CSV table of C-alpha atoms in Angstrom, one decimal:
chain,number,residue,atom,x,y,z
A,838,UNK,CA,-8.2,1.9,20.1
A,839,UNK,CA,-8.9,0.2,16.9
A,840,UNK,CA,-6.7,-3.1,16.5
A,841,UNK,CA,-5.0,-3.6,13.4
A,842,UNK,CA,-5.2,-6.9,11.9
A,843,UNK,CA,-1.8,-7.7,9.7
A,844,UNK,CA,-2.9,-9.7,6.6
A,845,UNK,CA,-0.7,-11.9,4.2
A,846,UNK,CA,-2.3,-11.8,1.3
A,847,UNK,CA,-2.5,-8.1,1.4
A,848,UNK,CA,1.1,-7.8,2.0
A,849,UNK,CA,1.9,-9.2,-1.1
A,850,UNK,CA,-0.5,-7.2,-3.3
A,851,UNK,CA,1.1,-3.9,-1.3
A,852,UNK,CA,5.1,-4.8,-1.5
A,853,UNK,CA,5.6,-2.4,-3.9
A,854,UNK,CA,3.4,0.7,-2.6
A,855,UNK,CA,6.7,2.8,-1.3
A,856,UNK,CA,9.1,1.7,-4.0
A,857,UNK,CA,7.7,4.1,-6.7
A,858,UNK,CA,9.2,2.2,-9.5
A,859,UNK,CA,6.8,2.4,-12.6
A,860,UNK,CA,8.5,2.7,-15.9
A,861,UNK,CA,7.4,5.7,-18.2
A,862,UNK,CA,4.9,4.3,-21.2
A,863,UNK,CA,3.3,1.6,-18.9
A,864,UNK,CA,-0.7,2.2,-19.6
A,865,UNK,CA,-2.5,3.1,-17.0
A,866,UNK,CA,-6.7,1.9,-16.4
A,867,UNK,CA,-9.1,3.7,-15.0
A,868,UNK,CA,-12.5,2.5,-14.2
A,869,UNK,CA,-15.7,4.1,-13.8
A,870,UNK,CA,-17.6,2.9,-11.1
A,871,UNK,CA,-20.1,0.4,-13.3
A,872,UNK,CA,-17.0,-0.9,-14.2
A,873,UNK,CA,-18.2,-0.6,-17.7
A,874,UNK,CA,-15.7,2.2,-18.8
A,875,UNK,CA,-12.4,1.9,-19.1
A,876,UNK,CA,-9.6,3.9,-20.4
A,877,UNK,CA,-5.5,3.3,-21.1
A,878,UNK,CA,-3.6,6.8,-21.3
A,879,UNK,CA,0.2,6.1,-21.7
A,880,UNK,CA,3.3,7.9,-20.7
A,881,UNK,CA,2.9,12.0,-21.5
A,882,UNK,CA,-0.8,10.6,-23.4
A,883,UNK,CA,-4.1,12.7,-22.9
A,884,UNK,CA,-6.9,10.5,-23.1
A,885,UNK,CA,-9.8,11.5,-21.0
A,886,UNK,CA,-10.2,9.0,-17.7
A,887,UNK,CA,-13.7,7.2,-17.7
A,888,UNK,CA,-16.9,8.9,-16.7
A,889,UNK,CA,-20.6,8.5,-16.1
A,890,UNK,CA,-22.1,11.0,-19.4
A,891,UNK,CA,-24.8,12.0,-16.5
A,892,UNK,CA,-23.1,13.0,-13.3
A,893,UNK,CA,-26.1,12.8,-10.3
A,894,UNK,CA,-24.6,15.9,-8.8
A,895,UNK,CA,-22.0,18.1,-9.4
A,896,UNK,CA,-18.3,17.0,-8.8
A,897,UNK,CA,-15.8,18.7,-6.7
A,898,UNK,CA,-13.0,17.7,-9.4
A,899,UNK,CA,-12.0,19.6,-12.3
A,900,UNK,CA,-10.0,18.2,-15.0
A,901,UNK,CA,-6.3,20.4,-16.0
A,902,UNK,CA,-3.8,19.9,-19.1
A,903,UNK,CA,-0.3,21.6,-17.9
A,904,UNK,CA,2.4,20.8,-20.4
A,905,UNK,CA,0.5,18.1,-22.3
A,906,UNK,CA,-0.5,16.3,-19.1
A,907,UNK,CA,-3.7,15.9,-17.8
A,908,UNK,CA,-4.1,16.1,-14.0
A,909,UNK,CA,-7.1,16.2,-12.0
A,910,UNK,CA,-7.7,18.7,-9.4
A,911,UNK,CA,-10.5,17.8,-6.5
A,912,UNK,CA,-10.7,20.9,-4.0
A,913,UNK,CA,-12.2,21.0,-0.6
A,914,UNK,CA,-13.7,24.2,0.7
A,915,UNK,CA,-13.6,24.8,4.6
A,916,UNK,CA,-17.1,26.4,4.1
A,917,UNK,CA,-18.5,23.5,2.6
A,918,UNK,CA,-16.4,20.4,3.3
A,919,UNK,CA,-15.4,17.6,5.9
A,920,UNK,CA,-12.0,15.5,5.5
A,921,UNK,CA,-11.5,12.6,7.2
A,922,UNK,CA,-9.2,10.0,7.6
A,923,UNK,CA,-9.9,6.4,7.3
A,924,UNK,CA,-7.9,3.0,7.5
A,925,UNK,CA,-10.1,0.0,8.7
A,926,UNK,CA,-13.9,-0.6,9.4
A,927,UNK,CA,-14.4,-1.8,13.0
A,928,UNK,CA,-13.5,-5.2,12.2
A,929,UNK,CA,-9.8,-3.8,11.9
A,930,UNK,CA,-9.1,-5.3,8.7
A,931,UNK,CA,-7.4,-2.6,6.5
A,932,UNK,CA,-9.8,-1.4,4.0
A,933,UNK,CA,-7.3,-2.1,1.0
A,934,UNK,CA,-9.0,-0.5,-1.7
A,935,UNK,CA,-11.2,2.7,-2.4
A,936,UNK,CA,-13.5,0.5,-3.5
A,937,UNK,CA,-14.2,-1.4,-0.4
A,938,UNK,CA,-14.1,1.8,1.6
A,939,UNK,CA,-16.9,2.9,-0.7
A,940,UNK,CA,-19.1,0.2,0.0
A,941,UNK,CA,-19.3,1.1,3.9
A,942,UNK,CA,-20.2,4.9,3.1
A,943,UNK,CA,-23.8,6.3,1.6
A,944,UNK,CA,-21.7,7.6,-2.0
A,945,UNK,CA,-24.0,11.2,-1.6
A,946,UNK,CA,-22.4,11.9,1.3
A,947,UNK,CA,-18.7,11.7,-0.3
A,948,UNK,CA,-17.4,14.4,-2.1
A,949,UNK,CA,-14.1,12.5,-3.2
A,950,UNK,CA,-11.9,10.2,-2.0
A,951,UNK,CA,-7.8,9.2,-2.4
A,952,UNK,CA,-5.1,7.6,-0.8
A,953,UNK,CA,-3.7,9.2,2.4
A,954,UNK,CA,0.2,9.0,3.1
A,955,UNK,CA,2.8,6.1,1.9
A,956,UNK,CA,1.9,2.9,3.9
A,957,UNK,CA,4.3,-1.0,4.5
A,958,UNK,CA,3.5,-4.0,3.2
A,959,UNK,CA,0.6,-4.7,5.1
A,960,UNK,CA,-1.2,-1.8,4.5
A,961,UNK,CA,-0.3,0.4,7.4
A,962,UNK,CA,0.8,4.1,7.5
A,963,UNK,CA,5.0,4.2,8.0
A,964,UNK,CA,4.2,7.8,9.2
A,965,UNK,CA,2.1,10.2,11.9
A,966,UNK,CA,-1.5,8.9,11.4
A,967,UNK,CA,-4.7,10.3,13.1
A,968,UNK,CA,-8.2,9.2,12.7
A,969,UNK,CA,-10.6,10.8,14.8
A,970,UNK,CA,-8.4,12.6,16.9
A,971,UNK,CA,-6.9,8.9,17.6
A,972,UNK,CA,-3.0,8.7,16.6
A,973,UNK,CA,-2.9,5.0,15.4
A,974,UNK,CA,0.8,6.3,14.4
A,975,UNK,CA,3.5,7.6,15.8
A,976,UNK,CA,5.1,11.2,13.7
A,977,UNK,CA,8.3,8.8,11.9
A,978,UNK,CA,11.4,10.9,12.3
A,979,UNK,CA,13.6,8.9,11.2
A,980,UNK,CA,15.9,7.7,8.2
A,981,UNK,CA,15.7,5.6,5.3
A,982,UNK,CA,15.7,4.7,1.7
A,983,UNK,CA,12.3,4.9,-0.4
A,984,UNK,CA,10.2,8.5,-1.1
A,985,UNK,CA,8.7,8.8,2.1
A,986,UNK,CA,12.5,9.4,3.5
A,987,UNK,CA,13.7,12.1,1.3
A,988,UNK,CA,13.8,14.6,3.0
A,989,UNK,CA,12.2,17.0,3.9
A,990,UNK,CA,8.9,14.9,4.2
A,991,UNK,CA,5.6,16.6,6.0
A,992,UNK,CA,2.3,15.9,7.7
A,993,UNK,CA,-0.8,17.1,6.2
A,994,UNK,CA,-3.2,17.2,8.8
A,995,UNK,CA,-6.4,19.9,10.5
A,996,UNK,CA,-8.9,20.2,13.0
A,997,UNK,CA,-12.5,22.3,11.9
A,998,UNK,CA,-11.7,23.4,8.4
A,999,UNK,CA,-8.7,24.6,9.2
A,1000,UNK,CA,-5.9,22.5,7.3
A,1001,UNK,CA,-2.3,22.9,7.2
A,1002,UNK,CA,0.9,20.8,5.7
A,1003,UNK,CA,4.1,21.2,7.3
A,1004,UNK,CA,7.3,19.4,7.3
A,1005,UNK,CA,7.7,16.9,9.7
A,1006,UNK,CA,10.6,19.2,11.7
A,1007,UNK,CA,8.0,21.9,11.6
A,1008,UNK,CA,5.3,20.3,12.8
A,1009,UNK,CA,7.2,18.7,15.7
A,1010,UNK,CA,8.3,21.9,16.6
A,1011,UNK,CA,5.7,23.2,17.0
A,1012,UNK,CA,2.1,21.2,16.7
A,1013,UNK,CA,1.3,20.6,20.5
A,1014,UNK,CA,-2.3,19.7,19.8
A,1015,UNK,CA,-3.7,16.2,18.3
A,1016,UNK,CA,-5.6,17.4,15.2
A,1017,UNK,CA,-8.9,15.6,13.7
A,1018,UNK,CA,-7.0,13.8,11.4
A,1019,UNK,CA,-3.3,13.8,10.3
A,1020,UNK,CA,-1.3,11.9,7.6
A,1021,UNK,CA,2.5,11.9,7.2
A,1022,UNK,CA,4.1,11.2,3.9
A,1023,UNK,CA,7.3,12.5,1.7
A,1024,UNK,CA,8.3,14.3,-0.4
A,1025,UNK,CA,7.4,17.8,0.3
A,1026,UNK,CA,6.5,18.9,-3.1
A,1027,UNK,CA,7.0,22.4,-2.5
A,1028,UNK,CA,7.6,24.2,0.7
A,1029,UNK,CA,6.8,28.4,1.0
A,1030,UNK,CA,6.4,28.2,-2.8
A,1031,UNK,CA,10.2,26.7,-3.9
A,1032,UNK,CA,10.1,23.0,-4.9
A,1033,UNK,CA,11.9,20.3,-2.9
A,1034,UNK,CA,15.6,20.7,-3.5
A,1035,UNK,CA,16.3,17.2,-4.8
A,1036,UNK,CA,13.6,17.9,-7.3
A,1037,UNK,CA,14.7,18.8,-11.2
A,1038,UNK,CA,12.4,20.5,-13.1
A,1039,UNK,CA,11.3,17.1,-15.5
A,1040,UNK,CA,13.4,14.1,-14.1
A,1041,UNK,CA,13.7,10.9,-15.4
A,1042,UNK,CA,11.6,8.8,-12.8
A,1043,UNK,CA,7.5,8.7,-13.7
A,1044,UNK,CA,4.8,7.5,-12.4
A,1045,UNK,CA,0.9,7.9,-12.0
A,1046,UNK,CA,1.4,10.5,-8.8
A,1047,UNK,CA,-1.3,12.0,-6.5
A,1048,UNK,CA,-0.6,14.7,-4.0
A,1049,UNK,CA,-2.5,17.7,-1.6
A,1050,UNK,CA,-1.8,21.2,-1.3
A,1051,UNK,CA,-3.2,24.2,0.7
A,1052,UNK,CA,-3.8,27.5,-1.5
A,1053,UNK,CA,-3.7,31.1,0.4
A,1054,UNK,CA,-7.9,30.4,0.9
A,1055,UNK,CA,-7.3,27.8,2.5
A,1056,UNK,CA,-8.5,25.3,0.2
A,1057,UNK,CA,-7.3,22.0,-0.3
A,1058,UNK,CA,-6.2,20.6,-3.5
A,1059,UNK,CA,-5.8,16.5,-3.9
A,1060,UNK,CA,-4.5,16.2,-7.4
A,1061,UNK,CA,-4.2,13.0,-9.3
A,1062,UNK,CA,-1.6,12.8,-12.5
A,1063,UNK,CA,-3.8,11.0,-15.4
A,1064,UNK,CA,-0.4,9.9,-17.1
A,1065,UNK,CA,2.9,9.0,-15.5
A,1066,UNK,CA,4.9,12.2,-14.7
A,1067,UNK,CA,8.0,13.1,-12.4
A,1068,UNK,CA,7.9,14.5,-9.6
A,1069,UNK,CA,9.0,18.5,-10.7
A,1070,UNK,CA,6.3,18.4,-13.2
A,1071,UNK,CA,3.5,17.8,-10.3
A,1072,UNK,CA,5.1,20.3,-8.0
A,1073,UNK,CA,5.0,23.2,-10.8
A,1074,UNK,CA,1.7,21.9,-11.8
A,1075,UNK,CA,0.8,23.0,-7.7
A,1076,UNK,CA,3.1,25.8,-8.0
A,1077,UNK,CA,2.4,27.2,-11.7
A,1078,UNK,CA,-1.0,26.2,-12.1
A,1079,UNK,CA,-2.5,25.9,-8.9
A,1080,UNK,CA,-0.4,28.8,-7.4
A,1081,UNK,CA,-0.2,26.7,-4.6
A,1082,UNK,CA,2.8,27.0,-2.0
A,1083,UNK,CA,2.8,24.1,0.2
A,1084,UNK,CA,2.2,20.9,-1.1
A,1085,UNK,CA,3.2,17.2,0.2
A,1086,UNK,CA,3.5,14.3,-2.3
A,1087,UNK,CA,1.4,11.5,-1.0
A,1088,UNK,CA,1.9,8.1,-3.5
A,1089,UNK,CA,2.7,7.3,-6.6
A,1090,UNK,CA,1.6,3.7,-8.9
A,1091,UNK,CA,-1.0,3.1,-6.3
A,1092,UNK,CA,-2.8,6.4,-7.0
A,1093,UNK,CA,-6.4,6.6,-6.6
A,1094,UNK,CA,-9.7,8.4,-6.6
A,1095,UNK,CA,-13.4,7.8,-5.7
A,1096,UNK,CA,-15.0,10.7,-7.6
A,1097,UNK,CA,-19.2,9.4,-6.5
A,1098,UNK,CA,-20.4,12.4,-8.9
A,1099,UNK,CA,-18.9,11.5,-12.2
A,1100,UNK,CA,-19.3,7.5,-11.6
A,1101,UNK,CA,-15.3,7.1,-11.3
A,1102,UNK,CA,-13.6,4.9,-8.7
A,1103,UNK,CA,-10.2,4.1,-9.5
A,1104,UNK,CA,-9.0,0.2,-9.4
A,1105,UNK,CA,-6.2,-2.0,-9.4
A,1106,UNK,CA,-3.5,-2.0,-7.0
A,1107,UNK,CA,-4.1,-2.1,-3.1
A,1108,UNK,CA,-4.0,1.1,-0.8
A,1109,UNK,CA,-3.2,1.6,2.3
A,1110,UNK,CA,-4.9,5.2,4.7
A,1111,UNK,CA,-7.7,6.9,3.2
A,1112,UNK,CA,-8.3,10.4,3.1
A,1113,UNK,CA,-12.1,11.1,2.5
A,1114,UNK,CA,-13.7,14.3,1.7
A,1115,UNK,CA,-17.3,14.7,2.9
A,1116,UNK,CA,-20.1,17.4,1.9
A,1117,UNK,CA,-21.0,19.3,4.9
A,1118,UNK,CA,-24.6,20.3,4.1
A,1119,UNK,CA,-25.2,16.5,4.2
A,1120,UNK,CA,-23.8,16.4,7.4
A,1121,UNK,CA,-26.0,18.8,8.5
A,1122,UNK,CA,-29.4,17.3,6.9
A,1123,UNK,CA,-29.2,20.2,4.6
């Protein structure tokens, strides 16, 4: 088992990653991955997020605009994808960022990347946690304040293309089986197509949110929110747009994606578990 090495300084940098608690209007900067593009885009803006102008292959993410908002939609295909989860190198020092995840991975072999499920202080998952069929966490049943609590929360997790998202009652009920990889985080955005009760359509709390859903293919869609929005506007963006029916909220202010093809890796605050996205005909020395 991997040990887990509790940092300080990264505690400090992280105290806010469950709290949620960005203010509509705060800008929001993106970076490419030279790090020589940057872009603001305010509360309900739609300014384009920084890109390479000559993508070295083709990118798995497609931008939207659903009621003046632009989200980005990265889809993995069980025909042609990998995910993975991933929280510390061997050292056992929390990666922390996308970007220092990136720099222990060959970038071709990477479809996308994002944060995985809400994490503590110190960078580690408050939730059910696999990586590599090892459960470095425990499925958190319990009770408390902060989004991952509001119930009902849920586990997005598979094993050989085939993915799921359940709630967390659900999948105690009855997931027997340790999966490839797992991640538990809250809200459910929706749930069998209806959004999570305590959800209003527009409400007042936004925030730069990223989340995964499973369409009736089977795909799964990690979607990023370019502009601070509420929670009901990204669950009808998965259930309106996407025509999505499950869907589990992951983060929110610490948001971020490693998109190799289009040159963008997301910066700023820390992050906690990974989920990666890997091309399978790489895998396979295709």
């Amino acid at each position: 088992m991997k040990k887990l090495i509790f940092l300080a300084p990264l505690a400090a940098s992280l105290a806010l990653a469950a709290c949620d608690i960005q203010q509509g209007g705060e800008p929001v900067v993106r970076h490419d991955i030279s790090g020589e593009q940057v872009t603001e885009v305010a509360d309900g803006g739609t300014g384009e997020v920084g890109v390479a102008p000559a993508p070295a292959f083709a990118s798995d993410c497609t931008p939207h605009f659903f009621e003046e908002v632009l989200f980005t939609d990265c889809v993995a295909s069980p025909d042609t994808h990998r995910i993975d989860t991933a929280l510390a190198p061997e050292s056992g020092v929390p990666f922390g960022s996308l970007a220092a995840f990136s720099e222990t991975v060959t970038g071709e072999t990477i479809a996308f990347a994002v944060n995985a499920g809400i994490f503590d202080p110190d960078g580690l998952p408050i939730g059910y946690f696999v990586e590599n069929r090892e459960r470095l966490e425990e499925l958190n049943r319990g009770e408390g304040d902060g989004n991952f609590f509001m119930a009902p929360n849920g586990v997005f997790y598979g094993t050989d293309g085939s993915w799921r998202i359940r709630t967390t009652q659900d999948f105690y009920s009855n997931v027997g089986d340790r999966p490839q990889f797992g991640t538990q985080s809250g809200p459910m955005l929706l749930i069998g197509g209806e959004m999570h009760p305590d959800f209003q359509d527009d409400g007042p709390s936004k925030a730069i949110r990223n989340g995964v859903g499973i369409d009736d293919d089977g795909k799964a869609h990690f979607v990023i929110s370019e502009a601070p929005v509420s929670f009901g506007k990204l669950a009808r963006f998965y259930r309106d747009e996407l025509k999505v029916k499950n869907a589990l909220y992951l983060d929110g202010n610490v948001s971020s994606l490693w998109d190799p093809a289009k040159n963008r890796l997301d910066t700023g605050k820390g992050v906690g578990p990974i989920l990666v996205v890997k091309k399978r005909q790489d895998e396979a020395g295709q």
